[in-house]
Amino acid sequence: QVQLVESGGGLVQAGGSLRLSCAASGRTFSGYRMAWFRQAPGKEREFVAAISGSGANTYYKDSLKGRFIISRDNAKNTVYLQMNSLKPEDTAVYYCATRDPGVVDYDYWGQGTQVTVSS
């Protein structure tokens, strides 16, 4: 049973930074793509960033490139999302997700962590 637990959310002023963490358990962590999504109030969930199993390849929502950085530590079974120069529009619940090999959709999700950016 795959379990994902996010942490690191909170309240931050515009221009500030936060680092989210997602601890994974239940299977071998390395080799599986990991991703971050977010959902703002009244909006659909959207893709934020993803990272390959080895960490060699990263992918971002175009508008977030340069501000957000995804990384992983396979020894700690943890994926991170460093968020810089935060804006009020970044306010959302941030979710960690992973998927089985060969599957397009993300199968496993964490419970989410709230990020609130004040202006």
PDB file of C-alpha atoms in Angstrom:
ATOM      1  CA  GLN A   1       0.000   0.000   0.000  1.00  0.00           C
ATOM      2  CA  VAL A   2       1.586   3.229  -1.149  1.00  0.00           C
ATOM      3  CA  GLN A   3       1.337   6.082   1.314  1.00  0.00           C
ATOM      4  CA  LEU A   4       2.268   9.684   0.643  1.00  0.00           C
ATOM      5  CA  VAL A   5       2.413  12.268   3.405  1.00  0.00           C
ATOM      6  CA  GLU A   6       2.970  15.919   2.605  1.00  0.00           C
ATOM      7  CA  SER A   7       4.281  18.535   5.003  1.00  0.00           C
ATOM      8  CA  GLY A   8       5.739  22.020   4.970  1.00  0.00           C
ATOM      9  CA  GLY A   9       2.719  24.069   4.032  1.00  0.00           C
ATOM     10  CA  GLY A  10       1.725  27.218   5.862  1.00  0.00           C
ATOM     11  CA  LEU A  11       1.136  30.934   5.670  1.00  0.00           C
ATOM     12  CA  VAL A  12       3.751  33.086   3.990  1.00  0.00           C
ATOM     13  CA  GLN A  13       3.886  36.639   2.717  1.00  0.00           C
ATOM     14  CA  ALA A  14       4.139  37.373  -0.968  1.00  0.00           C
ATOM     15  CA  GLY A  15       7.743  37.166  -2.103  1.00  0.00           C
ATOM     16  CA  GLY A  16       8.588  34.552   0.486  1.00  0.00           C
ATOM     17  CA  SER A  17       9.568  30.911   0.116  1.00  0.00           C
ATOM     18  CA  LEU A  18       8.381  27.532   1.320  1.00  0.00           C
ATOM     19  CA  ARG A  19       9.673  24.012   0.876  1.00  0.00           C
ATOM     20  CA  LEU A  20       7.163  21.209   0.755  1.00  0.00           C
ATOM     21  CA  SER A  21       8.107  17.635   1.509  1.00  0.00           C
ATOM     22  CA  CYS A  22       6.392  14.398   0.594  1.00  0.00           C
ATOM     23  CA  ALA A  23       7.423  11.232   2.405  1.00  0.00           C
ATOM     24  CA  ALA A  24       6.615   8.002   0.592  1.00  0.00           C
ATOM     25  CA  SER A  25       6.251   4.515   1.975  1.00  0.00           C
ATOM     26  CA  GLY A  26       4.877   1.163   0.937  1.00  0.00           C
ATOM     27  CA  ARG A  27       7.145   0.363  -1.993  1.00  0.00           C
ATOM     28  CA  THR A  28      10.535   1.055  -3.445  1.00  0.00           C
ATOM     29  CA  PHE A  29      10.673   4.790  -3.937  1.00  0.00           C
ATOM     30  CA  SER A  30      13.371   5.117  -6.526  1.00  0.00           C
ATOM     31  CA  GLY A  31      12.330   4.344 -10.065  1.00  0.00           C
ATOM     32  CA  TYR A  32       8.885   5.852  -9.741  1.00  0.00           C
ATOM     33  CA  ARG A  33       7.950   9.202 -11.111  1.00  0.00           C
ATOM     34  CA  MET A  34       6.712  11.652  -8.485  1.00  0.00           C
ATOM     35  CA  ALA A  35       4.691  14.799  -9.006  1.00  0.00           C
ATOM     36  CA  TRP A  36       3.166  17.780  -7.300  1.00  0.00           C
ATOM     37  CA  PHE A  37      -0.284  19.114  -8.104  1.00  0.00           C
ATOM     38  CA  ARG A  38      -2.280  21.924  -6.568  1.00  0.00           C
ATOM     39  CA  GLN A  39      -5.896  22.942  -6.265  1.00  0.00           C
ATOM     40  CA  ALA A  40      -6.988  26.468  -5.505  1.00  0.00           C
ATOM     41  CA  PRO A  41     -10.460  27.225  -4.124  1.00  0.00           C
ATOM     42  CA  GLY A  42     -13.071  26.980  -6.851  1.00  0.00           C
ATOM     43  CA  LYS A  43     -10.565  25.736  -9.412  1.00  0.00           C
ATOM     44  CA  GLU A  44      -9.618  22.400 -10.878  1.00  0.00           C
ATOM     45  CA  ARG A  45      -6.533  20.575  -9.731  1.00  0.00           C
ATOM     46  CA  GLU A  46      -3.533  21.420 -11.866  1.00  0.00           C
ATOM     47  CA  PHE A  47      -0.124  19.971 -12.525  1.00  0.00           C
ATOM     48  CA  VAL A  48       2.789  21.769 -10.881  1.00  0.00           C
ATOM     49  CA  ALA A  49       5.915  19.669 -11.397  1.00  0.00           C
ATOM     50  CA  ALA A  50       7.171  16.123 -11.812  1.00  0.00           C
ATOM     51  CA  ILE A  51      10.468  14.309 -11.453  1.00  0.00           C
ATOM     52  CA  SER A  52      11.689  11.023 -12.864  1.00  0.00           C
ATOM     53  CA  GLY A  53      12.613   8.099 -10.662  1.00  0.00           C
ATOM     54  CA  SER A  54      16.317   8.803 -10.807  1.00  0.00           C
ATOM     55  CA  GLY A  55      15.828  12.533 -10.439  1.00  0.00           C
ATOM     56  CA  ALA A  56      17.583  13.180 -13.730  1.00  0.00           C
ATOM     57  CA  ASN A  57      14.537  14.646 -15.459  1.00  0.00           C
ATOM     58  CA  THR A  58      12.179  17.300 -14.200  1.00  0.00           C
ATOM     59  CA  TYR A  59       9.033  18.795 -15.679  1.00  0.00           C
ATOM     60  CA  TYR A  60       7.175  21.977 -14.762  1.00  0.00           C
ATOM     61  CA  LYS A  61       4.024  23.888 -15.477  1.00  0.00           C
ATOM     62  CA  ASP A  62       5.350  26.511 -17.846  1.00  0.00           C
ATOM     63  CA  SER A  63       4.289  29.479 -15.747  1.00  0.00           C
ATOM     64  CA  LEU A  64       6.122  28.128 -12.689  1.00  0.00           C
ATOM     65  CA  LYS A  65       9.505  27.516 -14.289  1.00  0.00           C
ATOM     66  CA  GLY A  66      12.187  29.492 -12.541  1.00  0.00           C
ATOM     67  CA  ARG A  67      10.256  29.880  -9.294  1.00  0.00           C
ATOM     68  CA  PHE A  68       9.509  26.293  -8.290  1.00  0.00           C
ATOM     69  CA  ILE A  69      12.064  23.508  -8.061  1.00  0.00           C
ATOM     70  CA  ILE A  70      11.252  19.827  -7.627  1.00  0.00           C
ATOM     71  CA  SER A  71      13.842  17.441  -6.263  1.00  0.00           C
ATOM     72  CA  ARG A  72      14.029  14.074  -4.551  1.00  0.00           C
ATOM     73  CA  ASP A  73      16.161  12.155  -2.110  1.00  0.00           C
ATOM     74  CA  ASN A  74      15.733   8.470  -2.837  1.00  0.00           C
ATOM     75  CA  ALA A  75      17.680   7.508   0.262  1.00  0.00           C
ATOM     76  CA  LYS A  76      15.039   9.285   2.342  1.00  0.00           C
ATOM     77  CA  ASN A  77      12.062   8.299   0.161  1.00  0.00           C
ATOM     78  CA  THR A  78      11.172  11.951  -0.045  1.00  0.00           C
ATOM     79  CA  VAL A  79      10.333  14.403  -2.805  1.00  0.00           C
ATOM     80  CA  TYR A  80      10.517  18.146  -2.320  1.00  0.00           C
ATOM     81  CA  LEU A  81       9.028  21.244  -3.864  1.00  0.00           C
ATOM     82  CA  GLN A  82      10.966  24.440  -3.266  1.00  0.00           C
ATOM     83  CA  MET A  83       8.721  27.408  -3.935  1.00  0.00           C
ATOM     84  CA  ASN A  84      10.280  30.854  -4.262  1.00  0.00           C
ATOM     85  CA  SER A  85       8.960  34.348  -4.906  1.00  0.00           C
ATOM     86  CA  LEU A  86       5.529  33.184  -3.877  1.00  0.00           C
ATOM     87  CA  LYS A  87       2.475  35.060  -5.089  1.00  0.00           C
ATOM     88  CA  PRO A  88      -1.078  35.182  -3.723  1.00  0.00           C
ATOM     89  CA  GLU A  89      -2.197  33.171  -6.749  1.00  0.00           C
ATOM     90  CA  ASP A  90      -0.014  30.298  -5.541  1.00  0.00           C
ATOM     91  CA  THR A  91      -2.445  29.821  -2.666  1.00  0.00           C
ATOM     92  CA  ALA A  92      -3.785  26.281  -2.909  1.00  0.00           C
ATOM     93  CA  VAL A  93      -3.734  22.832  -1.416  1.00  0.00           C
ATOM     94  CA  TYR A  94      -0.637  21.094  -2.731  1.00  0.00           C
ATOM     95  CA  TYR A  95      -0.730  17.356  -3.346  1.00  0.00           C
ATOM     96  CA  CYS A  96       2.019  14.827  -3.876  1.00  0.00           C
ATOM     97  CA  ALA A  97       1.292  11.980  -6.280  1.00  0.00           C
ATOM     98  CA  THR A  98       2.880   8.966  -7.903  1.00  0.00           C
ATOM     99  CA  ARG A  99       1.896   6.373 -10.455  1.00  0.00           C
ATOM    100  CA  ASP A 100       2.654   2.822 -11.452  1.00  0.00           C
ATOM    101  CA  PRO A 101       4.999   2.234 -14.387  1.00  0.00           C
ATOM    102  CA  GLY A 102       3.290   2.333 -17.734  1.00  0.00           C
ATOM    103  CA  VAL A 103       0.268   4.137 -16.333  1.00  0.00           C
ATOM    104  CA  VAL A 104      -0.579   7.627 -17.524  1.00  0.00           C
ATOM    105  CA  ASP A 105      -2.736   8.726 -14.638  1.00  0.00           C
ATOM    106  CA  TYR A 106      -1.441   9.238 -11.137  1.00  0.00           C
ATOM    107  CA  ASP A 107      -2.775   6.459  -8.938  1.00  0.00           C
ATOM    108  CA  TYR A 108      -1.642   7.455  -5.501  1.00  0.00           C
ATOM    109  CA  TRP A 109      -2.184  10.731  -3.719  1.00  0.00           C
ATOM    110  CA  GLY A 110      -1.312  12.325  -0.430  1.00  0.00           C
ATOM    111  CA  GLN A 111      -3.790  14.177   1.744  1.00  0.00           C
ATOM    112  CA  GLY A 112      -2.476  17.583   0.716  1.00  0.00           C
ATOM    113  CA  THR A 113      -0.906  20.497   2.509  1.00  0.00           C
ATOM    114  CA  GLN A 114      -2.292  24.023   2.525  1.00  0.00           C
ATOM    115  CA  VAL A 115      -0.188  26.872   1.224  1.00  0.00           C
ATOM    116  CA  THR A 116      -1.513  30.380   1.770  1.00  0.00           C
ATOM    117  CA  VAL A 117       0.290  33.401   0.382  1.00  0.00           C
ATOM    118  CA  SER A 118      -0.780  36.753   1.770  1.00  0.00           C
ATOM    119  CA  SER A 119      -0.430  39.988  -0.173  1.00  0.00           C
TER     120      SER A 119
END
